[in-house]
JSON list of C-alpha atoms in Angstrom, two decimals:
[
{"chain": "A", "resi": 1, "resn": "UNK", "atom": "CA", "xyz": [-10.32, -3.48, 53.61]},
{"chain": "A", "resi": 2, "resn": "UNK", "atom": "CA", "xyz": [-8.51, -4.28, 50.38]},
{"chain": "A", "resi": 3, "resn": "UNK", "atom": "CA", "xyz": [-4.75, -4.55, 50.18]},
{"chain": "A", "resi": 4, "resn": "UNK", "atom": "CA", "xyz": [-4.60, -1.34, 48.15]},
{"chain": "A", "resi": 5, "resn": "UNK", "atom": "CA", "xyz": [-6.72, 0.49, 50.75]},
{"chain": "A", "resi": 6, "resn": "UNK", "atom": "CA", "xyz": [-4.46, -0.79, 53.51]},
{"chain": "A", "resi": 7, "resn": "UNK", "atom": "CA", "xyz": [-1.36, 0.45, 51.71]},
{"chain": "A", "resi": 8, "resn": "UNK", "atom": "CA", "xyz": [-2.91, 3.87, 51.07]},
{"chain": "A", "resi": 9, "resn": "UNK", "atom": "CA", "xyz": [-4.11, 4.20, 54.67]},
{"chain": "A", "resi": 10, "resn": "UNK", "atom": "CA", "xyz": [-0.83, 3.29, 56.40]},
{"chain": "A", "resi": 11, "resn": "UNK", "atom": "CA", "xyz": [1.97, 4.16, 53.98]},
{"chain": "A", "resi": 12, "resn": "UNK", "atom": "CA", "xyz": [2.46, 7.59, 55.60]},
{"chain": "A", "resi": 13, "resn": "UNK", "atom": "CA", "xyz": [3.17, 5.98, 58.95]},
{"chain": "A", "resi": 14, "resn": "UNK", "atom": "CA", "xyz": [5.59, 3.51, 57.33]},
{"chain": "A", "resi": 15, "resn": "UNK", "atom": "CA", "xyz": [7.47, 6.33, 55.61]},
{"chain": "A", "resi": 16, "resn": "UNK", "atom": "CA", "xyz": [7.62, 8.38, 58.84]},
{"chain": "A", "resi": 17, "resn": "UNK", "atom": "CA", "xyz": [8.98, 5.38, 60.72]},
{"chain": "A", "resi": 18, "resn": "UNK", "atom": "CA", "xyz": [11.58, 4.84, 58.01]},
{"chain": "A", "resi": 19, "resn": "UNK", "atom": "CA", "xyz": [12.75, 8.42, 58.46]},
{"chain": "A", "resi": 20, "resn": "UNK", "atom": "CA", "xyz": [12.64, 8.33, 62.27]},
{"chain": "A", "resi": 21, "resn": "UNK", "atom": "CA", "xyz": [13.69, 4.77, 63.10]},
{"chain": "A", "resi": 22, "resn": "UNK", "atom": "CA", "xyz": [15.56, 3.60, 59.98]},
{"chain": "A", "resi": 23, "resn": "UNK", "atom": "CA", "xyz": [13.17, 0.74, 59.18]},
{"chain": "A", "resi": 24, "resn": "UNK", "atom": "CA", "xyz": [12.39, 0.39, 55.46]},
{"chain": "A", "resi": 25, "resn": "UNK", "atom": "CA", "xyz": [8.82, 1.48, 54.75]},
{"chain": "A", "resi": 26, "resn": "UNK", "atom": "CA", "xyz": [8.50, -1.47, 52.38]},
{"chain": "A", "resi": 27, "resn": "UNK", "atom": "CA", "xyz": [9.25, -3.90, 55.21]},
{"chain": "A", "resi": 28, "resn": "UNK", "atom": "CA", "xyz": [6.81, -2.22, 57.61]},
{"chain": "A", "resi": 29, "resn": "UNK", "atom": "CA", "xyz": [4.06, -2.30, 55.00]},
{"chain": "A", "resi": 30, "resn": "UNK", "atom": "CA", "xyz": [4.73, -5.89, 53.91]},
{"chain": "A", "resi": 31, "resn": "UNK", "atom": "CA", "xyz": [4.76, -7.10, 57.51]},
{"chain": "A", "resi": 32, "resn": "UNK", "atom": "CA", "xyz": [1.56, -5.20, 58.27]},
{"chain": "A", "resi": 33, "resn": "UNK", "atom": "CA", "xyz": [-0.16, -6.62, 55.19]},
{"chain": "A", "resi": 34, "resn": "UNK", "atom": "CA", "xyz": [0.97, -10.16, 55.93]},
{"chain": "A", "resi": 35, "resn": "UNK", "atom": "CA", "xyz": [0.48, -10.20, 59.69]},
{"chain": "A", "resi": 36, "resn": "UNK", "atom": "CA", "xyz": [-2.90, -8.43, 59.71]},
{"chain": "A", "resi": 37, "resn": "UNK", "atom": "CA", "xyz": [-4.40, -9.75, 56.46]},
{"chain": "A", "resi": 38, "resn": "UNK", "atom": "CA", "xyz": [-4.72, -6.14, 55.25]},
{"chain": "A", "resi": 39, "resn": "UNK", "atom": "CA", "xyz": [-6.15, -5.09, 58.61]},
{"chain": "A", "resi": 40, "resn": "UNK", "atom": "CA", "xyz": [-8.88, -7.74, 58.41]},
{"chain": "A", "resi": 41, "resn": "UNK", "atom": "CA", "xyz": [-7.52, -10.40, 60.78]},
{"chain": "A", "resi": 42, "resn": "UNK", "atom": "CA", "xyz": [-9.20, -11.09, 64.10]},
{"chain": "A", "resi": 43, "resn": "UNK", "atom": "CA", "xyz": [-6.10, -9.83, 65.92]},
{"chain": "A", "resi": 44, "resn": "UNK", "atom": "CA", "xyz": [-6.01, -6.52, 64.05]},
{"chain": "A", "resi": 45, "resn": "UNK", "atom": "CA", "xyz": [-9.77, -5.96, 64.25]},
{"chain": "A", "resi": 46, "resn": "UNK", "atom": "CA", "xyz": [-10.17, -6.77, 67.96]},
{"chain": "A", "resi": 47, "resn": "UNK", "atom": "CA", "xyz": [-6.87, -5.53, 69.39]},
{"chain": "A", "resi": 48, "resn": "UNK", "atom": "CA", "xyz": [-5.37, -3.28, 66.68]},
{"chain": "A", "resi": 49, "resn": "UNK", "atom": "CA", "xyz": [-2.31, -5.58, 66.53]},
{"chain": "A", "resi": 50, "resn": "UNK", "atom": "CA", "xyz": [-1.14, -5.34, 62.91]},
{"chain": "A", "resi": 51, "resn": "UNK", "atom": "CA", "xyz": [2.19, -7.13, 63.36]},
{"chain": "A", "resi": 52, "resn": "UNK", "atom": "CA", "xyz": [1.38, -10.25, 65.38]},
{"chain": "A", "resi": 53, "resn": "UNK", "atom": "CA", "xyz": [3.58, -9.13, 68.28]},
{"chain": "A", "resi": 54, "resn": "UNK", "atom": "CA", "xyz": [3.18, -11.37, 71.28]},
{"chain": "A", "resi": 55, "resn": "UNK", "atom": "CA", "xyz": [3.19, -10.17, 74.88]},
{"chain": "A", "resi": 56, "resn": "UNK", "atom": "CA", "xyz": [6.59, -11.45, 76.05]},
{"chain": "A", "resi": 57, "resn": "UNK", "atom": "CA", "xyz": [7.54, -11.11, 79.70]},
{"chain": "A", "resi": 58, "resn": "UNK", "atom": "CA", "xyz": [8.09, -7.34, 79.78]},
{"chain": "A", "resi": 59, "resn": "UNK", "atom": "CA", "xyz": [4.78, -6.28, 78.21]},
{"chain": "A", "resi": 60, "resn": "UNK", "atom": "CA", "xyz": [2.76, -4.09, 80.58]},
{"chain": "A", "resi": 61, "resn": "UNK", "atom": "CA", "xyz": [-0.09, -3.09, 78.24]},
{"chain": "A", "resi": 62, "resn": "UNK", "atom": "CA", "xyz": [-3.40, -4.60, 77.26]},
{"chain": "A", "resi": 63, "resn": "UNK", "atom": "CA", "xyz": [-3.54, -8.16, 75.97]},
{"chain": "A", "resi": 64, "resn": "UNK", "atom": "CA", "xyz": [-5.55, -10.42, 73.70]},
{"chain": "A", "resi": 65, "resn": "UNK", "atom": "CA", "xyz": [-5.40, -14.22, 73.82]},
{"chain": "A", "resi": 66, "resn": "UNK", "atom": "CA", "xyz": [-5.79, -16.53, 70.85]},
{"chain": "A", "resi": 67, "resn": "UNK", "atom": "CA", "xyz": [-4.42, -19.79, 69.51]},
{"chain": "A", "resi": 68, "resn": "UNK", "atom": "CA", "xyz": [-1.31, -19.41, 67.36]},
{"chain": "A", "resi": 69, "resn": "UNK", "atom": "CA", "xyz": [1.83, -21.57, 67.51]},
{"chain": "A", "resi": 70, "resn": "UNK", "atom": "CA", "xyz": [0.49, -22.65, 70.91]},
{"chain": "A", "resi": 71, "resn": "UNK", "atom": "CA", "xyz": [-2.98, -22.64, 72.41]},
{"chain": "A", "resi": 72, "resn": "UNK", "atom": "CA", "xyz": [-4.23, -19.41, 74.02]},
{"chain": "A", "resi": 73, "resn": "UNK", "atom": "CA", "xyz": [-1.12, -17.32, 73.33]},
{"chain": "A", "resi": 74, "resn": "UNK", "atom": "CA", "xyz": [-0.88, -13.77, 74.62]},
{"chain": "A", "resi": 75, "resn": "UNK", "atom": "CA", "xyz": [-0.71, -10.96, 72.07]},
{"chain": "A", "resi": 76, "resn": "UNK", "atom": "CA", "xyz": [-0.27, -7.26, 72.64]},
{"chain": "A", "resi": 77, "resn": "UNK", "atom": "CA", "xyz": [-3.40, -5.15, 72.30]},
{"chain": "A", "resi": 78, "resn": "UNK", "atom": "CA", "xyz": [-3.43, -1.47, 71.34]},
{"chain": "A", "resi": 79, "resn": "UNK", "atom": "CA", "xyz": [-5.89, 1.41, 71.42]},
{"chain": "A", "resi": 80, "resn": "UNK", "atom": "CA", "xyz": [-5.27, 2.17, 67.73]},
{"chain": "A", "resi": 81, "resn": "UNK", "atom": "CA", "xyz": [-3.48, 0.80, 64.66]},
{"chain": "A", "resi": 82, "resn": "UNK", "atom": "CA", "xyz": [-1.06, 3.72, 64.95]},
{"chain": "A", "resi": 83, "resn": "UNK", "atom": "CA", "xyz": [0.02, 2.45, 68.38]},
{"chain": "A", "resi": 84, "resn": "UNK", "atom": "CA", "xyz": [0.65, -0.95, 66.82]},
{"chain": "A", "resi": 85, "resn": "UNK", "atom": "CA", "xyz": [2.86, 0.60, 64.13]},
{"chain": "A", "resi": 86, "resn": "UNK", "atom": "CA", "xyz": [4.76, 2.55, 66.78]},
{"chain": "A", "resi": 87, "resn": "UNK", "atom": "CA", "xyz": [5.29, -0.53, 68.95]},
{"chain": "A", "resi": 88, "resn": "UNK", "atom": "CA", "xyz": [6.44, -2.49, 65.89]},
{"chain": "A", "resi": 89, "resn": "UNK", "atom": "CA", "xyz": [9.15, 0.11, 65.26]},
{"chain": "A", "resi": 90, "resn": "UNK", "atom": "CA", "xyz": [10.25, 0.03, 68.91]},
{"chain": "A", "resi": 91, "resn": "UNK", "atom": "CA", "xyz": [10.16, -3.77, 68.88]},
{"chain": "A", "resi": 92, "resn": "UNK", "atom": "CA", "xyz": [12.57, -3.87, 65.92]},
{"chain": "A", "resi": 93, "resn": "UNK", "atom": "CA", "xyz": [14.95, -1.53, 67.75]},
{"chain": "A", "resi": 94, "resn": "UNK", "atom": "CA", "xyz": [15.71, -4.35, 70.23]},
{"chain": "A", "resi": 95, "resn": "UNK", "atom": "CA", "xyz": [19.17, -5.87, 70.32]},
{"chain": "A", "resi": 96, "resn": "UNK", "atom": "CA", "xyz": [18.13, -9.08, 68.56]},
{"chain": "A", "resi": 97, "resn": "UNK", "atom": "CA", "xyz": [17.36, -7.04, 65.41]},
{"chain": "A", "resi": 98, "resn": "UNK", "atom": "CA", "xyz": [20.37, -4.69, 65.64]},
{"chain": "A", "resi": 99, "resn": "UNK", "atom": "CA", "xyz": [22.18, -6.25, 62.66]},
{"chain": "A", "resi": 100, "resn": "UNK", "atom": "CA", "xyz": [19.32, -5.25, 60.38]},
{"chain": "A", "resi": 101, "resn": "UNK", "atom": "CA", "xyz": [20.18, -1.59, 60.86]},
{"chain": "A", "resi": 102, "resn": "UNK", "atom": "CA", "xyz": [23.61, -2.22, 59.31]},
{"chain": "A", "resi": 103, "resn": "UNK", "atom": "CA", "xyz": [21.84, -3.00, 56.03]},
{"chain": "A", "resi": 104, "resn": "UNK", "atom": "CA", "xyz": [21.04, -0.38, 53.44]},
{"chain": "A", "resi": 105, "resn": "UNK", "atom": "CA", "xyz": [17.57, 1.09, 53.97]},
{"chain": "A", "resi": 106, "resn": "UNK", "atom": "CA", "xyz": [16.68, -0.03, 50.44]},
{"chain": "A", "resi": 107, "resn": "UNK", "atom": "CA", "xyz": [17.81, -3.64, 50.94]},
{"chain": "A", "resi": 108, "resn": "UNK", "atom": "CA", "xyz": [14.35, -5.06, 51.57]},
{"chain": "A", "resi": 109, "resn": "UNK", "atom": "CA", "xyz": [15.51, -8.58, 50.67]},
{"chain": "A", "resi": 110, "resn": "UNK", "atom": "CA", "xyz": [18.23, -8.43, 53.31]},
{"chain": "A", "resi": 111, "resn": "UNK", "atom": "CA", "xyz": [15.77, -7.08, 55.85]},
{"chain": "A", "resi": 112, "resn": "UNK", "atom": "CA", "xyz": [13.22, -9.79, 55.04]},
{"chain": "A", "resi": 113, "resn": "UNK", "atom": "CA", "xyz": [15.82, -12.54, 55.46]},
{"chain": "A", "resi": 114, "resn": "UNK", "atom": "CA", "xyz": [17.28, -10.90, 58.56]},
{"chain": "A", "resi": 115, "resn": "UNK", "atom": "CA", "xyz": [13.88, -10.72, 60.27]},
{"chain": "A", "resi": 116, "resn": "UNK", "atom": "CA", "xyz": [13.50, -14.47, 59.87]},
{"chain": "A", "resi": 117, "resn": "UNK", "atom": "CA", "xyz": [17.06, -15.14, 61.05]},
{"chain": "A", "resi": 118, "resn": "UNK", "atom": "CA", "xyz": [16.49, -13.00, 64.14]},
{"chain": "A", "resi": 119, "resn": "UNK", "atom": "CA", "xyz": [13.38, -15.01, 64.97]},
{"chain": "A", "resi": 120, "resn": "UNK", "atom": "CA", "xyz": [10.56, -12.61, 64.10]},
{"chain": "A", "resi": 121, "resn": "UNK", "atom": "CA", "xyz": [8.47, -15.37, 62.51]},
{"chain": "A", "resi": 122, "resn": "UNK", "atom": "CA", "xyz": [8.36, -19.15, 62.62]},
{"chain": "A", "resi": 123, "resn": "UNK", "atom": "CA", "xyz": [7.22, -19.63, 59.02]},
{"chain": "A", "resi": 124, "resn": "UNK", "atom": "CA", "xyz": [10.26, -20.71, 56.95]},
{"chain": "A", "resi": 125, "resn": "UNK", "atom": "CA", "xyz": [8.76, -18.94, 53.92]},
{"chain": "A", "resi": 126, "resn": "UNK", "atom": "CA", "xyz": [8.41, -15.62, 55.79]},
{"chain": "A", "resi": 127, "resn": "UNK", "atom": "CA", "xyz": [11.21, -13.78, 53.92]},
{"chain": "A", "resi": 128, "resn": "UNK", "atom": "CA", "xyz": [9.87, -14.78, 50.50]},
{"chain": "A", "resi": 129, "resn": "UNK", "atom": "CA", "xyz": [6.31, -13.87, 51.49]},
{"chain": "A", "resi": 130, "resn": "UNK", "atom": "CA", "xyz": [7.50, -10.36, 52.40]},
{"chain": "A", "resi": 131, "resn": "UNK", "atom": "CA", "xyz": [9.61, -10.03, 49.26]},
{"chain": "A", "resi": 132, "resn": "UNK", "atom": "CA", "xyz": [6.73, -11.17, 47.06]},
{"chain": "A", "resi": 133, "resn": "UNK", "atom": "CA", "xyz": [4.38, -8.60, 48.61]},
{"chain": "A", "resi": 134, "resn": "UNK", "atom": "CA", "xyz": [6.95, -5.83, 48.25]},
{"chain": "A", "resi": 135, "resn": "UNK", "atom": "CA", "xyz": [7.56, -6.60, 44.60]},
{"chain": "A", "resi": 136, "resn": "UNK", "atom": "CA", "xyz": [3.93, -7.26, 43.65]},
{"chain": "A", "resi": 137, "resn": "UNK", "atom": "CA", "xyz": [2.76, -3.93, 45.10]},
{"chain": "A", "resi": 138, "resn": "UNK", "atom": "CA", "xyz": [5.97, -1.94, 44.37]},
{"chain": "A", "resi": 139, "resn": "UNK", "atom": "CA", "xyz": [6.35, -1.21, 48.06]},
{"chain": "A", "resi": 140, "resn": "UNK", "atom": "CA", "xyz": [10.09, -0.68, 47.52]},
{"chain": "A", "resi": 141, "resn": "UNK", "atom": "CA", "xyz": [9.10, 2.67, 45.98]},
{"chain": "A", "resi": 142, "resn": "UNK", "atom": "CA", "xyz": [8.10, 3.80, 49.49]},
{"chain": "A", "resi": 143, "resn": "UNK", "atom": "CA", "xyz": [11.74, 3.42, 50.56]},
{"chain": "A", "resi": 144, "resn": "UNK", "atom": "CA", "xyz": [12.61, 6.29, 48.23]},
{"chain": "A", "resi": 145, "resn": "UNK", "atom": "CA", "xyz": [9.83, 8.65, 49.36]},
{"chain": "A", "resi": 146, "resn": "UNK", "atom": "CA", "xyz": [9.84, 11.41, 51.89]},
{"chain": "A", "resi": 147, "resn": "UNK", "atom": "CA", "xyz": [6.98, 11.80, 54.30]},
{"chain": "A", "resi": 148, "resn": "UNK", "atom": "CA", "xyz": [4.23, 13.92, 52.78]},
{"chain": "A", "resi": 149, "resn": "UNK", "atom": "CA", "xyz": [3.34, 15.37, 56.18]},
{"chain": "A", "resi": 150, "resn": "UNK", "atom": "CA", "xyz": [5.34, 17.87, 58.21]},
{"chain": "A", "resi": 151, "resn": "UNK", "atom": "CA", "xyz": [5.06, 15.87, 61.43]},
{"chain": "A", "resi": 152, "resn": "UNK", "atom": "CA", "xyz": [6.03, 12.21, 61.74]},
{"chain": "A", "resi": 153, "resn": "UNK", "atom": "CA", "xyz": [3.09, 9.88, 62.25]},
{"chain": "A", "resi": 154, "resn": "UNK", "atom": "CA", "xyz": [4.49, 8.47, 65.47]},
{"chain": "A", "resi": 155, "resn": "UNK", "atom": "CA", "xyz": [3.18, 8.52, 68.99]},
{"chain": "A", "resi": 156, "resn": "UNK", "atom": "CA", "xyz": [3.08, 11.88, 70.70]},
{"chain": "A", "resi": 157, "resn": "UNK", "atom": "CA", "xyz": [4.96, 10.65, 73.77]},
{"chain": "A", "resi": 158, "resn": "UNK", "atom": "CA", "xyz": [8.41, 10.86, 72.17]}
]
């Protein structure tokens, strides 16, 4: 899948999550692009994990193991990409990311830097990688859009 195809396919979910959870659509899309290699990474293809979210101690769902920062690390596995997007939103609603929600929804630079500060990624260049993707593909425009669908593209179990 190309980057443009990925954006087109998942932007509706990102916008719905912005409206429902308060997470900038630009950030959701940039993280999805980066973490899943436009949906082409092994993790996204085999376990529908588009955000590189690891299992952690409280994860009760399916898992997928692969080498990352450490050998044979446990990653969350999902039945669909949509489940991954939903879990990503819920993951960011944890206390460690609470300060991000004090930022303006259109402050993608603040969000990118805040994600790194809160420990989302180990790569020191993570904020700039997100910012570069947002600006190159004008993803910040998504932060000003309303969802084109009547129903939010989030899991039905809400």
